[in-house]
Coordinates of C-alpha atoms in Angstrom, one line a residue:
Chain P
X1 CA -124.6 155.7 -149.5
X2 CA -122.4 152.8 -148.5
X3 CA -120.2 153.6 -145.8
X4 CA -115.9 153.7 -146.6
X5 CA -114.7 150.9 -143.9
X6 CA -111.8 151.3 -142.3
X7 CA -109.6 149.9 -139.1
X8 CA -108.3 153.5 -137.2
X9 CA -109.9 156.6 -137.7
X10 CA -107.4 159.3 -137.4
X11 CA -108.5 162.9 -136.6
X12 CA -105.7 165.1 -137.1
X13 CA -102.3 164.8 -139.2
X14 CA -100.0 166.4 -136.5
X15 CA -97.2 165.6 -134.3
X16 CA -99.9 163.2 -132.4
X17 CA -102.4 161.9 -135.1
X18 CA -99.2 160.9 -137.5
X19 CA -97.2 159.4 -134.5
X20 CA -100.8 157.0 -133.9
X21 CA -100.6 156.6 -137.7
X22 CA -96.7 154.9 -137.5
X23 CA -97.8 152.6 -134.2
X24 CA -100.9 151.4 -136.2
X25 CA -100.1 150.9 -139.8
X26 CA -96.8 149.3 -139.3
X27 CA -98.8 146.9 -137.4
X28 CA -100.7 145.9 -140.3
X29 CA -103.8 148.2 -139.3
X30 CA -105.8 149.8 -142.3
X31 CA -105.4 153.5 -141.5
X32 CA -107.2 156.5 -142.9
X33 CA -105.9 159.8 -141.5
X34 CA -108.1 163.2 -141.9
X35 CA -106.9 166.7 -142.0
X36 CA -108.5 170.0 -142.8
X37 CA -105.1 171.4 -144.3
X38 CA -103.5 170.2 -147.2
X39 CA -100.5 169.6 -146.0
X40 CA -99.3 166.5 -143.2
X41 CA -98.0 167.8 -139.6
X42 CA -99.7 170.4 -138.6
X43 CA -98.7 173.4 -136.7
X44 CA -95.1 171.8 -136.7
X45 CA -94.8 172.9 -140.2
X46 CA -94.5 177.0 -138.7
X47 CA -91.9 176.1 -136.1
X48 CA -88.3 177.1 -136.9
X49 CA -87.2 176.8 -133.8
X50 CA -85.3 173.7 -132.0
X51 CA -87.5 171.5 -130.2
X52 CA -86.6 171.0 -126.9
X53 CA -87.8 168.2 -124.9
X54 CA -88.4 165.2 -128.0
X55 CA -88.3 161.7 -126.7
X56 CA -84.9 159.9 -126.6
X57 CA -84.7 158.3 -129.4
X58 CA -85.2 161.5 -131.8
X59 CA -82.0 163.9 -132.5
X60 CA -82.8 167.6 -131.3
X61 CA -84.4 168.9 -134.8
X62 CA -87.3 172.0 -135.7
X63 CA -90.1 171.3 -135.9
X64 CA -91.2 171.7 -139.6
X65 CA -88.2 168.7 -139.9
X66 CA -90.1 166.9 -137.3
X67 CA -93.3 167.3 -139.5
X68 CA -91.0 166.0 -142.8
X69 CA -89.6 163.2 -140.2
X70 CA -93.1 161.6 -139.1
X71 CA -94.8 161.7 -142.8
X72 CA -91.9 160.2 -144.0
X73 CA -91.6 157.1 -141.9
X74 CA -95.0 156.7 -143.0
X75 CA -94.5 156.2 -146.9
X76 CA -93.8 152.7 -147.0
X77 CA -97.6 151.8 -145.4
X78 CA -100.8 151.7 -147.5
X79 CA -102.7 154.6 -145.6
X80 CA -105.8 156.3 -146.8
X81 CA -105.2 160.0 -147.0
X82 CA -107.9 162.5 -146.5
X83 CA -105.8 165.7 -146.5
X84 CA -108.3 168.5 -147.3
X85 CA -111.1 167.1 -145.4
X86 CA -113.1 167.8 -142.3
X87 CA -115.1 165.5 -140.2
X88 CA -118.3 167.2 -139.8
X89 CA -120.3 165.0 -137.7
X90 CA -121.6 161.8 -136.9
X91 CA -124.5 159.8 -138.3
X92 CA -126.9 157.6 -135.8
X93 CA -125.4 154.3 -136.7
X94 CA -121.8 155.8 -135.7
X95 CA -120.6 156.2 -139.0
X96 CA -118.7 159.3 -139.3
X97 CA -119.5 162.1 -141.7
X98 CA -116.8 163.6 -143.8
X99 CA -116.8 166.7 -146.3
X100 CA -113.9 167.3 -149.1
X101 CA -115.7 170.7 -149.0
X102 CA -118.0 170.1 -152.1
X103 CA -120.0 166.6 -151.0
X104 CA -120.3 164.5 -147.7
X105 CA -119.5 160.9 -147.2
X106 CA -119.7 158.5 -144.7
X107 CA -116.6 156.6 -143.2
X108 CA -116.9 153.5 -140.7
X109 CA -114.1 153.3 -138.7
X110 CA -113.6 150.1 -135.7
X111 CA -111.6 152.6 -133.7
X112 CA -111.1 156.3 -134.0
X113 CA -108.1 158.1 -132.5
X114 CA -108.9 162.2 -132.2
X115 CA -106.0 164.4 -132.4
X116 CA -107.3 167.3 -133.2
X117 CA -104.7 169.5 -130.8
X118 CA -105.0 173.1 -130.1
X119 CA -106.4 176.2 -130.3
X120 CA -105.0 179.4 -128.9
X121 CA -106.8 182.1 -126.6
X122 CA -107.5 185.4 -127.0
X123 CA -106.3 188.2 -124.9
X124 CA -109.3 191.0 -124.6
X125 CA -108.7 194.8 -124.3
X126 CA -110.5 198.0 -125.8
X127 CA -110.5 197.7 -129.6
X128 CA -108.7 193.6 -129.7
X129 CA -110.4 193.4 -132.2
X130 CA -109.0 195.7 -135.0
X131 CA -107.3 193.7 -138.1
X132 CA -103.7 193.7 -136.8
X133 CA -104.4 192.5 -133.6
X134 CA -103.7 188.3 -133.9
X135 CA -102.4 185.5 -131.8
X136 CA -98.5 185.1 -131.7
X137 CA -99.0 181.8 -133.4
X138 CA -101.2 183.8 -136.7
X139 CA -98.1 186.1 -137.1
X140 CA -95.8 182.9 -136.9
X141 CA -97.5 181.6 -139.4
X142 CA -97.6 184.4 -141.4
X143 CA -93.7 184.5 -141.4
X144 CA -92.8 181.2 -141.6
X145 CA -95.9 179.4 -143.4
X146 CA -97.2 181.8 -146.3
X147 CA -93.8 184.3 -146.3
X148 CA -95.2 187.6 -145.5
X149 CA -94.0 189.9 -142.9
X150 CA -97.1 190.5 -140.6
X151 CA -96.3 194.2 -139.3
X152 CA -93.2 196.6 -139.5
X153 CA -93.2 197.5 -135.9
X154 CA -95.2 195.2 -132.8
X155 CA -95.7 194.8 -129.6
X156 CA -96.4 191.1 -127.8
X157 CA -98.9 190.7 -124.9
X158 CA -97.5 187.7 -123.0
X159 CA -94.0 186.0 -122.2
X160 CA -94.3 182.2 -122.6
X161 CA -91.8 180.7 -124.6
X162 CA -93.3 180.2 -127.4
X163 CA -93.6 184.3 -127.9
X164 CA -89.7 184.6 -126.9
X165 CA -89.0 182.2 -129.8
X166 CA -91.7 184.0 -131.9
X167 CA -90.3 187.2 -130.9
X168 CA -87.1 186.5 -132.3
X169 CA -88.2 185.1 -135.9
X170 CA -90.1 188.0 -136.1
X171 CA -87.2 190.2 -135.3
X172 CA -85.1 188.7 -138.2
X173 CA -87.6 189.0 -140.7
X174 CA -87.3 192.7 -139.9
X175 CA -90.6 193.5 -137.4
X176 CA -89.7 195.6 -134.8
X177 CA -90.4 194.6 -131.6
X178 CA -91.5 197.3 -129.4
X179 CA -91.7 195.4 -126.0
X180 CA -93.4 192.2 -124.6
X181 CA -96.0 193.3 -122.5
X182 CA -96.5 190.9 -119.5
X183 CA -98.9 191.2 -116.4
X184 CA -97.3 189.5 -114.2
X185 CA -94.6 190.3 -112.2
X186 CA -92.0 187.9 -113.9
X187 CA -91.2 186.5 -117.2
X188 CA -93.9 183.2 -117.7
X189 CA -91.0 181.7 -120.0
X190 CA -88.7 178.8 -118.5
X191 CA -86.1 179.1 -121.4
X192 CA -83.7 181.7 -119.3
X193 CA -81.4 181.6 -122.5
X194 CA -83.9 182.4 -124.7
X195 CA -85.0 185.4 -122.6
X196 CA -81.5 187.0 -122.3
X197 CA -81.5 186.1 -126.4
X198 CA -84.7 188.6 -126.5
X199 CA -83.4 191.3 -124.2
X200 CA -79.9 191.3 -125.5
X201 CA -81.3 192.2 -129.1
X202 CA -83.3 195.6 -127.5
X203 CA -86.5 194.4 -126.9
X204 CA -87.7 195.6 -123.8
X205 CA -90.4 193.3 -121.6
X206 CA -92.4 195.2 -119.2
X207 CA -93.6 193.3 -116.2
X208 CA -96.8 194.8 -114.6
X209 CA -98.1 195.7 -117.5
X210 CA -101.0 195.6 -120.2
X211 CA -102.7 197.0 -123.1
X212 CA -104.9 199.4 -121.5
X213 CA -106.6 200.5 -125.5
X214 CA -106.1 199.8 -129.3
X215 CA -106.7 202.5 -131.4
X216 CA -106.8 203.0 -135.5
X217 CA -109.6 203.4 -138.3
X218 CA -109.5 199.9 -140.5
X219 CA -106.4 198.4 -138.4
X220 CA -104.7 199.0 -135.4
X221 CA -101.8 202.1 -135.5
X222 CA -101.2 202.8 -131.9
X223 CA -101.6 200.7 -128.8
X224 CA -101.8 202.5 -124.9
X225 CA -99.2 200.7 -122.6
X226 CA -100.0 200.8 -118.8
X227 CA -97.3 200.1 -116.5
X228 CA -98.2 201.0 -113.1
X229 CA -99.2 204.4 -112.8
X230 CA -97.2 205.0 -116.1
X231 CA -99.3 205.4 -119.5
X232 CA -97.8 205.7 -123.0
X233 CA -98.7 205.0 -126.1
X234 CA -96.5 202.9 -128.8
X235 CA -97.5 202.9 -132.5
X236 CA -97.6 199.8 -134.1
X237 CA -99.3 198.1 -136.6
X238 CA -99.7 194.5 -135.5
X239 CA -100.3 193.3 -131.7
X240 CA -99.2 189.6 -130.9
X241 CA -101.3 188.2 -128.4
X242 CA -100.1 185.0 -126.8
X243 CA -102.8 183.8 -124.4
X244 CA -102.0 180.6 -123.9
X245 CA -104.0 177.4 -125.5
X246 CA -106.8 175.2 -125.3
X247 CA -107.8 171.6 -126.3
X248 CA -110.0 171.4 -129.8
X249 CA -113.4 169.6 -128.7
X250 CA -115.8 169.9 -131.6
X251 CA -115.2 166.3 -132.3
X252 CA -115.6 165.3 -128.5
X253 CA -118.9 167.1 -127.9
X254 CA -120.4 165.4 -130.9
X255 CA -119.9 161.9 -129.6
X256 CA -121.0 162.4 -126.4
X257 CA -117.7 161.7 -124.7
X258 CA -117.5 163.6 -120.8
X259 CA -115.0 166.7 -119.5
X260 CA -113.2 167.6 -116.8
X261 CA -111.4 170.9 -116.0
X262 CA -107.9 170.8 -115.8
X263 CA -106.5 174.3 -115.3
X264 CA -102.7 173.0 -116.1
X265 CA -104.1 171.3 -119.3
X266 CA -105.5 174.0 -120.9
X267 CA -109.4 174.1 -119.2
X268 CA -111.7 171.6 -120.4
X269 CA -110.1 168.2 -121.6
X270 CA -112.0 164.7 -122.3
X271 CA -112.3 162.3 -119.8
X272 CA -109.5 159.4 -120.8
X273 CA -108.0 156.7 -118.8
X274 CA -104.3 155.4 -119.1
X275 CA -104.5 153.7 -122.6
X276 CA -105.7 157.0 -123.7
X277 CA -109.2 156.1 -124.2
X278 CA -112.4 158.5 -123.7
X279 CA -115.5 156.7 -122.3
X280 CA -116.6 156.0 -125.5
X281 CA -115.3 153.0 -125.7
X282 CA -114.2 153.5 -129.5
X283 CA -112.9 156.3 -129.4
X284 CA -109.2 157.6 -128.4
X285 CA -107.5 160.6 -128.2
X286 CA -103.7 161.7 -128.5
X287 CA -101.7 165.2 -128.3
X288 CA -102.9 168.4 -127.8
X289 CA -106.8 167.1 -127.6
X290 CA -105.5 165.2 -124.3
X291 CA -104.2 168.3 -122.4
X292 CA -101.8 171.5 -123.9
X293 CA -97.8 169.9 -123.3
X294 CA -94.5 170.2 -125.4
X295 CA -94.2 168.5 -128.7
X296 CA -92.3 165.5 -127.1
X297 CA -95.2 164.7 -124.8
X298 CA -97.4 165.0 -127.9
X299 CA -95.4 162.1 -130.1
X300 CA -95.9 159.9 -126.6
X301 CA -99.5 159.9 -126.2
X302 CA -99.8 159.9 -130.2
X303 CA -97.9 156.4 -129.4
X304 CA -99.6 155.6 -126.6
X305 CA -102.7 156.1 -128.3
X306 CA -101.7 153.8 -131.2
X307 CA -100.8 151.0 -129.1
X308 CA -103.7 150.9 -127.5
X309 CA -105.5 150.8 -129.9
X310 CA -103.4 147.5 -131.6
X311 CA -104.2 145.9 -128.6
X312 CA -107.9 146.6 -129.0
X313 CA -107.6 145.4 -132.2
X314 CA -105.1 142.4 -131.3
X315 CA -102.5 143.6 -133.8
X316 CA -100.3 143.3 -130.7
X317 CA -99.2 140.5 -128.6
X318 CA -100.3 141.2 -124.9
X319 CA -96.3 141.5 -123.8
X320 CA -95.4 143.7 -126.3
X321 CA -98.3 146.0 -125.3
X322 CA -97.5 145.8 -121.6
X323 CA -93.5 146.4 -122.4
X324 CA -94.5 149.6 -124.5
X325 CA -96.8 151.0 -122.6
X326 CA -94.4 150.9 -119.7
X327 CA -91.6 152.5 -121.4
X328 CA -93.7 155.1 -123.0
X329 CA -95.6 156.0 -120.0
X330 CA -91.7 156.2 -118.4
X331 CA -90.8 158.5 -121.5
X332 CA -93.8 160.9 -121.0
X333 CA -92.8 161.3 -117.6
X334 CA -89.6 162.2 -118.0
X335 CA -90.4 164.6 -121.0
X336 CA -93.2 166.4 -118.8
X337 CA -91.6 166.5 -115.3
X338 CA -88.3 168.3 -117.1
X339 CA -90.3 170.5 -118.8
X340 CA -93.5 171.4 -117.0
X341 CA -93.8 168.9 -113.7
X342 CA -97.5 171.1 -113.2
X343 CA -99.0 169.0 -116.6
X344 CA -97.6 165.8 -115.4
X345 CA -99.0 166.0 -112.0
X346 CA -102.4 167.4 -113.9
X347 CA -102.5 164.3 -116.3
X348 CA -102.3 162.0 -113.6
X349 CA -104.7 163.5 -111.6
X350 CA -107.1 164.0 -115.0
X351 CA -106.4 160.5 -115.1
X352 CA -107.4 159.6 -111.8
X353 CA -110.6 161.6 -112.3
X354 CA -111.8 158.8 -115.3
X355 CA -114.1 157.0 -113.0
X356 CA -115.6 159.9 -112.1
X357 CA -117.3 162.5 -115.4
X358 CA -117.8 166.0 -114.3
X359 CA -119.7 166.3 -117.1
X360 CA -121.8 164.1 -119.1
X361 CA -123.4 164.5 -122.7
X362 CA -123.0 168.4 -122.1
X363 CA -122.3 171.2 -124.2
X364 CA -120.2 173.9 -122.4
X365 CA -118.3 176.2 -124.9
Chain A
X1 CA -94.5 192.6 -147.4
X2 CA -93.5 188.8 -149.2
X3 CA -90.5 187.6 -146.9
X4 CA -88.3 186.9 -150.3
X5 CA -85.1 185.8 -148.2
X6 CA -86.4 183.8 -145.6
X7 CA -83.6 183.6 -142.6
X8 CA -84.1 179.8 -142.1
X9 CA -86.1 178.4 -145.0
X10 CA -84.5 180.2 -148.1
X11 CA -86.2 181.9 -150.8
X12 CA -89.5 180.1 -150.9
X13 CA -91.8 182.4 -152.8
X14 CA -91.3 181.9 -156.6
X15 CA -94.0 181.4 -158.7
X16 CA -96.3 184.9 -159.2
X17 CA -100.2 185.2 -159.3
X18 CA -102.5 187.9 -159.5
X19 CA -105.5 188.1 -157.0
X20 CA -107.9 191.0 -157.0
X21 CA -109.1 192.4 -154.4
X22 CA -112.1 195.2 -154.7
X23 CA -111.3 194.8 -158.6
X24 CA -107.7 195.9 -157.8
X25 CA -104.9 193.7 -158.8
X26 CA -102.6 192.3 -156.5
X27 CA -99.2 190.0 -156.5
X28 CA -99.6 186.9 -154.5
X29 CA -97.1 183.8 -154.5
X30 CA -99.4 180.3 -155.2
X31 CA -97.9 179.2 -151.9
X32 CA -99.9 181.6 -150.1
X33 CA -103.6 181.8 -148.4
X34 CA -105.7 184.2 -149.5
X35 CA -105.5 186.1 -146.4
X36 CA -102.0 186.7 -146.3
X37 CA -101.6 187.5 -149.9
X38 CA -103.6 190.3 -148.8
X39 CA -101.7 191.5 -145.9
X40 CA -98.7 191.0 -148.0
X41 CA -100.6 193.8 -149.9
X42 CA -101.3 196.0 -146.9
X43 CA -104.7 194.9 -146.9
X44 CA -105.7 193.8 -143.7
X45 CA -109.7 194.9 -143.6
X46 CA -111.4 191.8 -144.8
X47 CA -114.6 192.7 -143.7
X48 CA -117.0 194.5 -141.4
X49 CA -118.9 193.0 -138.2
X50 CA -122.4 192.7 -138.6
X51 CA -124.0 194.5 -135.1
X52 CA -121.7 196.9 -134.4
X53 CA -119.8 197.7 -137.9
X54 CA -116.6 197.3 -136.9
X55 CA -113.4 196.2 -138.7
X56 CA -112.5 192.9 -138.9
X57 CA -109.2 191.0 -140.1
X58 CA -107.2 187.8 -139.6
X59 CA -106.8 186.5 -136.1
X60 CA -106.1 183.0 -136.1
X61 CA -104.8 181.8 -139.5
X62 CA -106.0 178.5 -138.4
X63 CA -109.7 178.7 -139.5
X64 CA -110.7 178.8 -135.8
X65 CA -111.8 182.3 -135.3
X66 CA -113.8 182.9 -138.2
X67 CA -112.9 186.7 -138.3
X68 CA -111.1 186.5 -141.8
X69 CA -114.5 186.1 -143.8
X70 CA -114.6 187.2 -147.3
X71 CA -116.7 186.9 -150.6
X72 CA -114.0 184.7 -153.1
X73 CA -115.2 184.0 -156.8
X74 CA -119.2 184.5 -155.7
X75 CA -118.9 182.4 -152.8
X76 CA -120.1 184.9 -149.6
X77 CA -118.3 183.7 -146.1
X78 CA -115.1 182.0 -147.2
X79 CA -112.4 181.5 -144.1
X80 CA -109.5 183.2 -146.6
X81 CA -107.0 182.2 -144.2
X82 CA -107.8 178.5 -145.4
X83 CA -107.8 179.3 -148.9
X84 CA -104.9 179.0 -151.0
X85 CA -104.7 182.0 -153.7
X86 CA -105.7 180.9 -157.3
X87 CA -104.6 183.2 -160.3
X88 CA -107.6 185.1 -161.2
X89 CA -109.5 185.0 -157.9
X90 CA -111.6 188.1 -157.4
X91 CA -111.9 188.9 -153.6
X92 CA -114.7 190.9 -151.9
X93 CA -114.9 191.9 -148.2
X94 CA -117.7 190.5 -146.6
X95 CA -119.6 193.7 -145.1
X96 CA -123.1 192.0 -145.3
X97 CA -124.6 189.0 -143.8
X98 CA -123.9 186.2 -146.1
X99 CA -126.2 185.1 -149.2
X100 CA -127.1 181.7 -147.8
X101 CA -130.3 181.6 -149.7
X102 CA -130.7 180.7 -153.8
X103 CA -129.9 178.5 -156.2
X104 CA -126.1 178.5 -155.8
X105 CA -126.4 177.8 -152.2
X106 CA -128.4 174.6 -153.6
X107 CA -131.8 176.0 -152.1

């Protein structure tokens, strides 16, 4: 089968991958952009919550109006919409092989720009794994994605931000919340608002504490609470888990690109020097895939990533490259030294790392 | 439960279909995945784990975890929370290992 050509190859129709999508296709760049869902933006379209942190020039919006934002601005370019599709591997002449679920085809693409973003971790205890139990992003999009209340009463294992905002949309579609359960022995959220938000509605977080055992025949009913040397047991009927995330890498493994660890960045990320580029010479990366940060950062290195990948194409004059790169590498370090200085001094340092592959051609999940 | 009156994003859920799950019918909105639908229904047991038997559900939603399995209109090991609900569908938990072998798996 002859393969579909095509400039960019963009894996991923999120904050990152449709950001990359603007930079190239308004510079004249025949784009095709592939995503398993159906719909553009990914998990932006869940997020009902103001995002803090966006770059300067965007106004302080949610995020499901930052998904409705980026596909807009992307209407008046001729891109090639695979929406519905997976990449599901890679033929030996570096074509790359995509499914719409019933046949396979092959798409040849001069540069490919992965965005695949995140995944989020599991928190283990005795029985985690009774319908009921889910990550705090599954019952977010429960509630705000497919409209369906995921529990009547909950508890949340973890305090990040992201579960105090989930905590509170939960809370006004009528789940009661019957404490945030953290191990630690302080909140893990920076929002200090949000947390006096959560505790002045009633729900109680427990520091020093954890799940000791699920219980329940078919789904989970009642959950053991151990605080110390105090036990008790709550009954509920969904457990949020909120175990941080990690980088998708599927995609990465498959072309042979090279890891390092990066505790701050969510474990194992690619290998990618400062124009965003794995070595595979080809292939770039944006967003999540580059390291876990807040949805600002993700637009930058979406842009980054795009520009980049002009240049490599020379759909950019050499000034204009140099005079964006500069100003977005000034905007990402603004955006990630406000919000989380740790991932900005572990990008560098993952950056700094390029020359030298802990891993090579290796399969480690 | 169907969230009717969303608190930020309105009453989304308008247009009624009818899933069945076990042969039982159930109300789903077309906007929905399969797996919700279901939970919306208080059906949260999709399916049982091979080794050890035991329960297994929605975890993800993202099509990640692979825990929401489920026969969907013949087809054995569907992710259901990737699946949007169409009227009609007929929904069976996956308590076997999957029929990978025949002529409607193209073997």
């Amino acid at each position: 089968m002859n393969a579909v050509e095509t400039d960019v190859l963009i894996i991923g129709a999120g904050p990152a991958g449709l950001a990359a999508a603007f930079e190239t296709a308004s510079r004249g760049l025949q784009v095709t952009l592939v995503d398993e869902s159906k719909s553009m933006g990914g998990q932006l379209v869940q997020q009902t919550q103001v995002l803090s942190s966006l770059p300067s020039i965007y106004q302080p919006m949610c995020g499901f109006e930052l998904a409705a934002h980026l596909s807009r601005q992307l209407e008046d370019f001729e891109i090639r919409y695979l929406l519905g599709h997976r990449v599901i591997g890679f033929y030996k002449d570096g074509s790359v092989g995509i499914t719409d679920e019933k046949n396979v085809f092959p798409l040849r693409a001069k540069k490919t720009i992965v965005a695949t973003g995140a995944s989020e971790n599991a928190i283990a205890f005795p029985k985690w794994t009774l319908p009921g139990v889910m990550t705090i992003g599954a019952a977010q999009t429960l509630m705000n994605r497919n409209f369906v209340q995921p529990g009547k009463n909950a508890v949340i294992v973890g305090s990040s931000d992201f579960a105090m905002d989930v905590a509170l949309q939960l809370s006004k579609v009528g789940v009661r919340i019957r404490g945030i359960v953290e191990k630690n022995t302080g909140v893990k959220a920076n929002g200090t608002e949000k947390v006096e938000q959560v505790r002045k509605i009633g729900i109680p977080i427990l520091l020093n504490s954890s799940i000791k055992e699920a219980r329940g025949i078919g789904a989970v009913s009642e959950v053991d609470i151990q605080q110390g040397e105090d036990i008790w047991t709550e009954k509920v009927d969904l457990v949020c888990v909120d175990g941080g995330r990690s980088p998708i890498l599927d995609i990465f493994y498959q072309l042979g690109c090279s890891f390092g660890h990066q505790e701050e960045l969510g474990g194992w990320v690619p290998q990618y020097n400062n124009d965003f580029q794995t070595d595979c010479e080809n292939v770039f990366l944006a967003g999540n895939a580059a390291g876990i940060s807040t949805q600002g950062a993700l637009l930058v290195t979406g842009m980054l990533a795009g520009i980049n990948v002009c240049a490599a194409l020379g759909a950019i004059s050499k000034e204009a490259v140099e005079e964006g790169k500069q100003s977005l590498w000034k905007e990402l370090e603004s955006i990630e030294t406000r919000s989380n200085l740790k991932v900005w001094q572990a990008r560098n340092q993952h950056i700094e790392k390029f020359a030298h592959p802990v891993l090579k051609d290796q399969f480690i999940s | 439960m169907h969230i009717k009156h969303h608190p930020v994003l309105g009453e989304q859920l308008q247009k009624t279909i009818t899933i069945y799950f076990n042969d039982l019918p159930y109300t789903a909105y077309e906007q929905q995945t399969v797996a919700a639908a279901l939970m919306a229904n208080g059906i949260k047991r999709l399916g049982s784990s091979r080794n050890l038997v035991q329960p297994r559900g929605l975890f993800c939603t993202k099509g990640r975890c692979c825990s929401c399995y489920a026969t969907i209109n013949g087809e054995d090991h569907v992710r259901t929370c990737q699946t949007m609900v169409e009227d009609g569908m007929k929904i069976y938990p996956n308590d076997e290992d999957p029929e990978v072998r025949g002529e409607c798996c193209g073997d």
